[in-house]
Short mmCIF file of C-alpha atoms (C1' of nucleotides) in Angstrom, two decimals:
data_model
loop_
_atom_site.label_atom_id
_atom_site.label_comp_id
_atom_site.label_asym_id
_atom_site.label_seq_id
_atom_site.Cartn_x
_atom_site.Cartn_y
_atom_site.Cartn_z
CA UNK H 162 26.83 -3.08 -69.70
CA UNK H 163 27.61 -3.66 -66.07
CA UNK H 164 29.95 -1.50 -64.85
CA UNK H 165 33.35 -3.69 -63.62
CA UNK H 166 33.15 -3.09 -59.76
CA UNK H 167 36.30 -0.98 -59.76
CA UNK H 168 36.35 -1.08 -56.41
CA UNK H 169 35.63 1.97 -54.59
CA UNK H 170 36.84 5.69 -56.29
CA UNK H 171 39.40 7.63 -53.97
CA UNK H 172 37.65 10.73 -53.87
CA UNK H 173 39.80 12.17 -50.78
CA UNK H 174 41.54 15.24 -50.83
CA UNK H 175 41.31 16.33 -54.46
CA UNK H 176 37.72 15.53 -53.75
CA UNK H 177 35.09 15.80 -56.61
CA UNK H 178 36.49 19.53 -57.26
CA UNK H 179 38.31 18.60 -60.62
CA UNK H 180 34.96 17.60 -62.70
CA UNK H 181 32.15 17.86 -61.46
CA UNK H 182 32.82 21.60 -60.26
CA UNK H 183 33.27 22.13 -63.74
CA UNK H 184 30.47 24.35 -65.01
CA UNK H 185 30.46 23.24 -68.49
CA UNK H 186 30.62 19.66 -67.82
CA UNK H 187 27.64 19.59 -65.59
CA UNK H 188 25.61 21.85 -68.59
CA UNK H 189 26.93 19.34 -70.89
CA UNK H 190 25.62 16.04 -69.05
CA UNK H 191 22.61 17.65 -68.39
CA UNK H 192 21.84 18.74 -72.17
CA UNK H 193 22.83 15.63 -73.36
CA UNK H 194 20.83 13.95 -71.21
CA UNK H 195 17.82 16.33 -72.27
CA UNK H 196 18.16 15.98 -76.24
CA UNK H 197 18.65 11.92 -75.88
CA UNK H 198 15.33 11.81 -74.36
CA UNK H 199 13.36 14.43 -76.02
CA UNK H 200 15.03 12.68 -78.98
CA UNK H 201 12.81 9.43 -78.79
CA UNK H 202 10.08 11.31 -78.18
CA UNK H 203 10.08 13.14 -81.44
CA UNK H 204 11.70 11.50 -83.71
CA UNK H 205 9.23 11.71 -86.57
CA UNK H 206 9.92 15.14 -86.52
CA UNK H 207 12.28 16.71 -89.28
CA UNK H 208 15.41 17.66 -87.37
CA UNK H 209 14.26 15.99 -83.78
CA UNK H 210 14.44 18.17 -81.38
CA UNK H 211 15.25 20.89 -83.09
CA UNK H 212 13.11 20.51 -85.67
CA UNK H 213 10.31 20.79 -82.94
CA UNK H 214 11.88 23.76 -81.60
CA UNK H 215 11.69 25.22 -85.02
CA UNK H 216 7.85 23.84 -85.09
CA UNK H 217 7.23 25.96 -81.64
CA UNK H 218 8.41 28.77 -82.93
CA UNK H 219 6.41 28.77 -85.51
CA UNK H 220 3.15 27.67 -83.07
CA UNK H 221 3.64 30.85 -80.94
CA UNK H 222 4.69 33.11 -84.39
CA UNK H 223 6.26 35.89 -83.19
CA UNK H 224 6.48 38.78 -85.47
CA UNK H 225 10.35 37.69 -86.87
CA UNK H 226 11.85 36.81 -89.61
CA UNK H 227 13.82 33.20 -90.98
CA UNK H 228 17.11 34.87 -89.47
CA UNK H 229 16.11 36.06 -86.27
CA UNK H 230 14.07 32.57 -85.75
CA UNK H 231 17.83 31.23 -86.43
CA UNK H 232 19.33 33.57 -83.80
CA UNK H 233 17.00 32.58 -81.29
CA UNK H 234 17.31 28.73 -82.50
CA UNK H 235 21.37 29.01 -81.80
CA UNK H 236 21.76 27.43 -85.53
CA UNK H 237 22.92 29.00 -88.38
CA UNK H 238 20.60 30.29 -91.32
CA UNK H 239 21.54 28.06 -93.90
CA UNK H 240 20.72 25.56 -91.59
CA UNK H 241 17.44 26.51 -90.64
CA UNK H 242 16.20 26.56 -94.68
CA UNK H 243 16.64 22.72 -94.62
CA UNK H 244 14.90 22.19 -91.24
CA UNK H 245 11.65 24.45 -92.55
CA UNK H 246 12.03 22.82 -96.05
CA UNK H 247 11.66 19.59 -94.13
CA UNK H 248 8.67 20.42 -91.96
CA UNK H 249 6.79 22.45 -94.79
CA UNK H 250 7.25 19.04 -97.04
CA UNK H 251 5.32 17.12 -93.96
CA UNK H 252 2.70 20.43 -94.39
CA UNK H 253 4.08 21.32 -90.68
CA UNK H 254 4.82 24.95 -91.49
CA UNK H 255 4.49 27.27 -93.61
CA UNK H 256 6.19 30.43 -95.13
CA UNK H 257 4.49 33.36 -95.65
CA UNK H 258 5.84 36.16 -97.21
CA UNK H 259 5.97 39.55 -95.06
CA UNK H 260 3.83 42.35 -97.48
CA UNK H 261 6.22 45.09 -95.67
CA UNK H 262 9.52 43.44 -97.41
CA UNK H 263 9.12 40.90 -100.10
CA UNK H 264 12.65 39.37 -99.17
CA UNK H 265 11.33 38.25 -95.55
CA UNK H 266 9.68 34.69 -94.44
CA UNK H 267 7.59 34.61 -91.28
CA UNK H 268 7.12 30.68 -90.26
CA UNK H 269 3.97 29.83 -89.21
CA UNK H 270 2.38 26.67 -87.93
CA UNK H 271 -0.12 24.82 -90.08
CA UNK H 272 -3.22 23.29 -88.37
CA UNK H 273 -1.73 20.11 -88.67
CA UNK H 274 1.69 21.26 -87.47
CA UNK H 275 0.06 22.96 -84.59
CA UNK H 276 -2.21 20.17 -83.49
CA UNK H 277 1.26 18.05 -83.80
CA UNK H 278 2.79 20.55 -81.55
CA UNK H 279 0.13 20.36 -78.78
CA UNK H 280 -0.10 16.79 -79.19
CA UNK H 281 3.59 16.17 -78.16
CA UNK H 282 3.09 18.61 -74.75
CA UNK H 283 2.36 15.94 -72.76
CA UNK H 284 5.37 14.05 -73.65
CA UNK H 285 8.03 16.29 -73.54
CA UNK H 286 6.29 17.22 -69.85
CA UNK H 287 7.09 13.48 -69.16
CA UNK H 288 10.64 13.48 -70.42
CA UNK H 289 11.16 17.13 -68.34
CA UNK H 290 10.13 15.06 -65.00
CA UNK H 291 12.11 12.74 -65.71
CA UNK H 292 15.40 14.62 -66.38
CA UNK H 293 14.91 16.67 -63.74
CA UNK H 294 13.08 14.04 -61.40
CA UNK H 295 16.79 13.38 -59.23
CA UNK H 296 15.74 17.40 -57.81
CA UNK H 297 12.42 16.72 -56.28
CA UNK H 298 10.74 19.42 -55.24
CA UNK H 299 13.36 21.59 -56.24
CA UNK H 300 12.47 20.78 -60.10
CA UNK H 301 10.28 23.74 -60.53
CA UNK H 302 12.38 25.97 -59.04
CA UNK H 303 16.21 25.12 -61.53
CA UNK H 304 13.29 25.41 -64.08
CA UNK H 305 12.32 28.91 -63.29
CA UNK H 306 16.34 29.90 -62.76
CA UNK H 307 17.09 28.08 -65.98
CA UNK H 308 14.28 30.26 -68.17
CA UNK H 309 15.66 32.96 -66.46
CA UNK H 310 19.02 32.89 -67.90
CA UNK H 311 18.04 31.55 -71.01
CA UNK H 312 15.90 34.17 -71.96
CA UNK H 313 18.75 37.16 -70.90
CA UNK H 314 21.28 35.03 -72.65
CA UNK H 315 19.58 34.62 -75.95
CA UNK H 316 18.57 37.81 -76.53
CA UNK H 317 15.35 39.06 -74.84
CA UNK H 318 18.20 41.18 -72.87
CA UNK H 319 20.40 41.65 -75.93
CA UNK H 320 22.07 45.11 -75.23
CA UNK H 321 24.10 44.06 -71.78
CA UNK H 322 24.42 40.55 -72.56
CA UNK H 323 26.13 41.29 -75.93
CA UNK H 324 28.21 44.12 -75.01
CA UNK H 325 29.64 42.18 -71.67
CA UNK H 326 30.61 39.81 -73.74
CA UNK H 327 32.22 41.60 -76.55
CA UNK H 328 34.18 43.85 -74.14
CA UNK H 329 35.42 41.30 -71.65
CA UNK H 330 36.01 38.43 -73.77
CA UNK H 331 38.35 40.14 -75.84
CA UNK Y 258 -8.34 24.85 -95.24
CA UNK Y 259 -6.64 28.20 -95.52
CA UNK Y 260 -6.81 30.23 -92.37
CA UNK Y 261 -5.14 33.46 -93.33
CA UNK Y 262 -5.00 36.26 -91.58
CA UNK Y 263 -8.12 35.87 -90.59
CA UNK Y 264 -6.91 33.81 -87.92
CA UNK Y 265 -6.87 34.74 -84.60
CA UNK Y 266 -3.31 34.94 -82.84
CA UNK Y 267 -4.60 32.51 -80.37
CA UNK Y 268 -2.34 33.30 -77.88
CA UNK Y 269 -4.98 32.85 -75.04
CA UNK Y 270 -4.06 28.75 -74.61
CA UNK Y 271 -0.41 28.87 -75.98
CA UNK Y 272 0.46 32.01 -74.62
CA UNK Y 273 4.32 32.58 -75.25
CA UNK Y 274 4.82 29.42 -73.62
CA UNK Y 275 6.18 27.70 -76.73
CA UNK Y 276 9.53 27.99 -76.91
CA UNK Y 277 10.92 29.78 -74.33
CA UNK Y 278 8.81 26.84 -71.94
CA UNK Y 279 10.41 24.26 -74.28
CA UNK Y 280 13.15 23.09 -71.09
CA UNK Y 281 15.48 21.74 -74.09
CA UNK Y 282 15.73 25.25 -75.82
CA UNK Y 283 17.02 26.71 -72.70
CA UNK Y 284 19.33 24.31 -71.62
CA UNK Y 285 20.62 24.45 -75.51
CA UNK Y 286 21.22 28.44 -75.01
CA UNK Y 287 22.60 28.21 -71.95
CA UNK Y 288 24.78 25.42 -72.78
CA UNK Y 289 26.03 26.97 -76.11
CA UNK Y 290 26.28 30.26 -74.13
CA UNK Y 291 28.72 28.42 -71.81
CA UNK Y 292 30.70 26.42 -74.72
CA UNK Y 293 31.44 29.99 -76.37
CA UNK Y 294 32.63 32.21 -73.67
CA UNK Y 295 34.73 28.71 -72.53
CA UNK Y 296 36.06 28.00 -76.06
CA UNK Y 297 37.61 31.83 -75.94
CA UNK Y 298 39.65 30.92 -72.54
CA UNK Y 299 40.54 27.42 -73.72
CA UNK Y 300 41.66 27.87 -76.83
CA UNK Y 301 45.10 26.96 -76.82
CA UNK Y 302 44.14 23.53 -74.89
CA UNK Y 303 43.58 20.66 -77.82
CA UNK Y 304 39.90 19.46 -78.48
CA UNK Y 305 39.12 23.50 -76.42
CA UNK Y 306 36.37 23.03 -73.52
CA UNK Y 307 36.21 19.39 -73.96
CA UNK Y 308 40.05 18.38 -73.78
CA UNK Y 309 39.93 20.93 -70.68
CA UNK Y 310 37.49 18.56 -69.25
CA UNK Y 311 39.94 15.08 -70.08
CA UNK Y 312 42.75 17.29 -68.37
CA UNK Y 313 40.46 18.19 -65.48
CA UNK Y 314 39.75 14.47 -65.48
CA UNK Y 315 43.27 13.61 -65.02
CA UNK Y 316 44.12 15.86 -62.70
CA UNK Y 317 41.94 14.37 -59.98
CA UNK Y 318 42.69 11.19 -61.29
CA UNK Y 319 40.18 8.98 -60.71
CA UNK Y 320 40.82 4.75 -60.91
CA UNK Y 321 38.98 4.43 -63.99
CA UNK Y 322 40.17 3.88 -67.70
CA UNK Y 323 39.61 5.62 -70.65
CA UNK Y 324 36.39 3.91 -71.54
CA UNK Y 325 35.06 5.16 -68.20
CA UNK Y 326 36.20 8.47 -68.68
CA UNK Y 327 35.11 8.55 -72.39
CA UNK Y 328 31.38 7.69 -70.71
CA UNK Y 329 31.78 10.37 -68.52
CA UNK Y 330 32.23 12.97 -70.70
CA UNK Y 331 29.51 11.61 -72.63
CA UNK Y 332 32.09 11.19 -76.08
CA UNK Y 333 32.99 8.24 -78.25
CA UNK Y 334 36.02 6.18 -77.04
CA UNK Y 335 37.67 6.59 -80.39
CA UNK Y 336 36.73 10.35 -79.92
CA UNK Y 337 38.55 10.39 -76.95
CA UNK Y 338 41.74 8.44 -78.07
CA UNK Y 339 42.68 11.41 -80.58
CA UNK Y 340 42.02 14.23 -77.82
CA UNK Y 341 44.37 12.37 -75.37
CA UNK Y 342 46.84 11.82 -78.18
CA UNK Y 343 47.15 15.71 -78.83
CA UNK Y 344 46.97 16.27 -75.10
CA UNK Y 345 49.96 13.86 -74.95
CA UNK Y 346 51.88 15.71 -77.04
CA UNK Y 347 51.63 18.64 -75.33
CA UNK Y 348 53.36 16.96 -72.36
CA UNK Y 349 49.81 17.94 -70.20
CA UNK Y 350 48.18 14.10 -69.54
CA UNK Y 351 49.91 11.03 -69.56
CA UNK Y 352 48.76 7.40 -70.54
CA UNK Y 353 49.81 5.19 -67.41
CA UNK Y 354 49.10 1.36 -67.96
CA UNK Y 355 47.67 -0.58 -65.34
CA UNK Y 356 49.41 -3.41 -62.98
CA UNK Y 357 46.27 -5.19 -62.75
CA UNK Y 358 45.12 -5.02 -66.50
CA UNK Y 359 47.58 -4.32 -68.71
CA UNK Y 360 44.86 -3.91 -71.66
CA UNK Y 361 43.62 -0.91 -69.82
CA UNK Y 362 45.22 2.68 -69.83
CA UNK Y 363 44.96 5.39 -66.76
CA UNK Y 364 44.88 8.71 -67.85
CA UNK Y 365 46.60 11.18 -65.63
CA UNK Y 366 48.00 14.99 -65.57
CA UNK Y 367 51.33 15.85 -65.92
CA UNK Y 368 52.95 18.41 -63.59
CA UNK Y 369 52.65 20.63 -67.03
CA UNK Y 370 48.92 19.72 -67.24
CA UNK Y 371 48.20 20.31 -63.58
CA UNK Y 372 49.73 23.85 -63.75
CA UNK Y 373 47.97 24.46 -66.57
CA UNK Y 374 44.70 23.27 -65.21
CA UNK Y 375 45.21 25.57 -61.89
CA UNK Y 376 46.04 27.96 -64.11
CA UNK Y 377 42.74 28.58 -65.96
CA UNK Y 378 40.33 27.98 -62.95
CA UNK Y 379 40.40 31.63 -62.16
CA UNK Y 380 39.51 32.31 -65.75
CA UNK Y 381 36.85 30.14 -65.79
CA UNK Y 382 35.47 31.15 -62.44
CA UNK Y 383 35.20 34.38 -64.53
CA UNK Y 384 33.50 32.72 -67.28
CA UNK Y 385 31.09 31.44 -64.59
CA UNK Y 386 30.17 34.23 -63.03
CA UNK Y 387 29.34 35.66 -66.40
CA UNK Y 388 27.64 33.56 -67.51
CA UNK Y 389 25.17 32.89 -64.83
CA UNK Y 390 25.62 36.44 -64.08
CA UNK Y 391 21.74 37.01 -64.55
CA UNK Y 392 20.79 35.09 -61.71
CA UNK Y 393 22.28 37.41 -59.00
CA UNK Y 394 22.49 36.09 -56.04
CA UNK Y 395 20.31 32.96 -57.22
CA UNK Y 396 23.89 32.05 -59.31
CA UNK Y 397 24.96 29.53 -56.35
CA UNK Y 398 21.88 28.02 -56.08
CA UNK Y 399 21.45 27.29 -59.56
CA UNK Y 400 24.84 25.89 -59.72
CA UNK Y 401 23.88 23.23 -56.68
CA UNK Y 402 21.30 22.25 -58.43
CA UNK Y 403 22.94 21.72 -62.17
CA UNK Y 404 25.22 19.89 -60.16
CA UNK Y 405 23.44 17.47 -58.24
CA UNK Y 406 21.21 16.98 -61.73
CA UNK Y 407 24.62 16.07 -63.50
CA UNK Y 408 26.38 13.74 -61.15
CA UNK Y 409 22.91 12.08 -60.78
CA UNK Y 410 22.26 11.64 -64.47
CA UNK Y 411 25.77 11.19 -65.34
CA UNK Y 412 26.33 7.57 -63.97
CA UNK Y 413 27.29 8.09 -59.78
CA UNK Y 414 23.46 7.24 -59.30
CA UNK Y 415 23.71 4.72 -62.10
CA UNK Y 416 21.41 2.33 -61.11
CA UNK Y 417 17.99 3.98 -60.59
CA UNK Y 418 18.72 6.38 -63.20
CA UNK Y 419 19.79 3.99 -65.76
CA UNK Y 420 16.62 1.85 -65.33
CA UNK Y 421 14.17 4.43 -65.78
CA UNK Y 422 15.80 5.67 -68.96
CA UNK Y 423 15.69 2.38 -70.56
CA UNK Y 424 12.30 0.76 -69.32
CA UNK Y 425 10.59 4.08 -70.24
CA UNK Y 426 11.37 5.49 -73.04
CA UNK Y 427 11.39 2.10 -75.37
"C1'" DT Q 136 35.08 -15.50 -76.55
"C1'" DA Q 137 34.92 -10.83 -74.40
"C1'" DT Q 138 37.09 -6.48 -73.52
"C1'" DT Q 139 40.43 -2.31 -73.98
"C1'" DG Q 140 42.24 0.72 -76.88
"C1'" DT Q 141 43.57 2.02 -81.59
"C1'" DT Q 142 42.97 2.77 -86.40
"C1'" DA Q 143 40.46 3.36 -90.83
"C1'" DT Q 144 36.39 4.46 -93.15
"C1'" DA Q 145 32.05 6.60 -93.89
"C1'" DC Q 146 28.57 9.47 -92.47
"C1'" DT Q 147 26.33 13.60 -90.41
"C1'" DC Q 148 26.39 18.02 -89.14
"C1'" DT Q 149 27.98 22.61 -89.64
"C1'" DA Q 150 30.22 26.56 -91.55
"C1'" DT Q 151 31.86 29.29 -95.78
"C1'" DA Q 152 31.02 31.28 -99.81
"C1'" DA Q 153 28.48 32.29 -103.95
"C1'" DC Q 154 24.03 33.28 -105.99
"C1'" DT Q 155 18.90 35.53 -106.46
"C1'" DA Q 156 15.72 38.74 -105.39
"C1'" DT Q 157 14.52 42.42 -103.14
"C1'" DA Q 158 15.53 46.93 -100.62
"C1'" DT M 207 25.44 48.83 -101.65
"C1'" DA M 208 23.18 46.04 -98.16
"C1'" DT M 209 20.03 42.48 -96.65
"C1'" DA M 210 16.94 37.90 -96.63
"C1'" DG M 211 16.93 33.64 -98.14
"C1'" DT M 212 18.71 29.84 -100.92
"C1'" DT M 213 22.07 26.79 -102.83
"C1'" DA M 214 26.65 24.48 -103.37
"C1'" DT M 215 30.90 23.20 -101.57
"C1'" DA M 216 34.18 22.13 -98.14
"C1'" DG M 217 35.33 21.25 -93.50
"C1'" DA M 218 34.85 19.66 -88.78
"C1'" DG M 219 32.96 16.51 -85.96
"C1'" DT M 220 30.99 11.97 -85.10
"C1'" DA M 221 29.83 7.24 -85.41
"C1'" DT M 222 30.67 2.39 -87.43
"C1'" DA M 223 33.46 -1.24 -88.14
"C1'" DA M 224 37.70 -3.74 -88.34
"C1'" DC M 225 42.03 -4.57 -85.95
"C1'" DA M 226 45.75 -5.99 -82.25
"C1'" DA M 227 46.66 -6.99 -77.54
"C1'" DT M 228 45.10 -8.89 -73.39
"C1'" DA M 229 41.89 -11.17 -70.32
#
DNA sequence: TATTGTTATACTCTATAACTATA
DNA sequence: TATAGTTATAGAGTATAACAATA
C-alpha cells in the first residue's frame, strides 16, 4: 500500500499544532500501536492482551478480589468472568475462594499459567523495544514517566486522583 | 500437582513487576484515563474525543483525503464516513472535492468548526495538565516524548517504521 | 482493472440489568 | 439491605463485503 506521493504537506503557519499537539491522539497512536503488536505476540492467549494482563495479575497475586482485579484491569466485571473462565478452561488460572468471605475469588496463576507468563517476557521485551525504539536512549526514561502516571492514575494514589477528578470535571 | 498454600509467594524473581511493568497496561490506563476526562469536555462534538480529532484534522487542513485521514486516526474508512456525516450536519467540517481527483474528498473546518475547535483548546489544555498532572514538572517532557513516539509510529516516518513492523512480527 | 468513498450487513465488544449466594 | 460474582439481554462500536463513481 504505497502511499500516492501527494506531493509535499503544507505544514506552514498552522504548523503541526492542530493534531499532533493533540494529547489524546498521540496516546491513541501510541496504544494502538502497542496492543497491535503485543497482539501477535500472544494471541493464543484468551482475550490477547488482555487476557495476559489478566494472567499477570494473577502471576504476581496480590491480595484482591475479581472486582478490584477489574478496576485495576480498566474492564468491567462482567467482563472479566469470561476472560478468567477462558484462561481457567486452558488450566491458566485459577479461583480460589477467600476463607474470610465465601462470596470473594482471588485469581491465581497455575504452574502452567505462570511458566506461560514467564515464557512470553522475552517477547513482549522485544515488542516494548520496538514500539518505543524511534526514542533511543530516551526509551527507558518515557518508560519510567509512563509507570509513573499509570500507577497514580489507576489507583495506587486513589484518594487525590479520584477526588480531582470528581470535583473539577463536574 | 496442587501447590496450595503451601506455596511460597515467590515474589523474590517476579517481584511486583508483573503488571504494573507490563508497558501495555500502562499505556491502556493512561490512555483510558485521557479518553474519560476528554469525553466529559467533548461531549457535545459527534463521535466525542475522536470526531474532535477529524475536526482538529480539518482545521489544519492537510492535502490528504479521507482515506489518509481515516489512517491517521487509526479508524476504519467507513468508520470515518459516518463521523464526518454528523460533523457535516453540524455545519463544523465540510467535504470539499478535489480538482485533480474528483473521486477523492478533502475534509476541511468550517468557520463554525474552527471556532469551535479554538474554543475547547483551553479546556483541553486543562484536561492535560490533569491528567499528566503527576509528573510535575516532568509533564513537558513526557509530552515530547509521546509525541515524537506518535508522529514516528503513526506514518510521517513511514518507511523504516513500516518495515520493521511487518518483517518482524510475521 | 484499481481506487475513493458510501452503504448494508454481520460480527465483536461492552454495558445494563437481573439473578445467586453470601454477608 | 448490601456486596461478589455470574448470567442474559441489549446496545454501541467495529469490521467485512458489496456498490457506484472515477481513474
Amino acid at each position: 500500500m504505497a502511499t500516492p506521493a501527494a506531493a509535499e504537506p503544507a505544514r506552514d503557519d498552522a504548523c503541526d499544532a492542530a493534531l499532533e499537539d493533540d494529547l489524546g491522539w498521540a496516546l491513541g497512536v501510541v496504544f494502538r500501536s502497542h496492543v497491535k503488536a503485543a497482539h501477535a505476540v500472544l494471541e493464543d492467549i484468551p482475550g490477547g492482551p488482555r487476557g495476559h494482563q489478566v494472567l499477570a495479575s494473577a502471576v504476581q497475586d496480590l491480595g484482591g478480589n475479581q472486582g478490584a482485579l477489574a478496576a485495576q484491569l480498566g474492564i468491567d466485571r462482567t467482563v472479566l468472568t469470561y476472560l478468567i473462565d477462558d484462561l481457567e478452561k486452558m488450566d491458566l488460572v485459577e479461583r480460589q475462594p477467600d476463607p474470610a468471605d465465601r462470596r470473594s475469588r482471588r485469581v491465581v496463576a497455575t504452574p502452567k499459567g505462570r511458566a506461560l507468563w514467564t515464557d512470553r517476557q522475552a517477547a513482549l521485551r522485544h515488542v516494548e523495544l520496538r514500539v518505543l525504539g524511534a526514542l533511543g536512549e530516551d526509551a527507558a526514561l518515557f518508560r519510567t514517566l509512563l509507570q509513573r502516571l499509570a500507577t497514580h492514575a489507576n489507583g495506587l494514589d486513589p484518594v487525590a486522583h479520584t477526588c480531582e477528578l470528581v470535583e473539577e470535571l463536574q
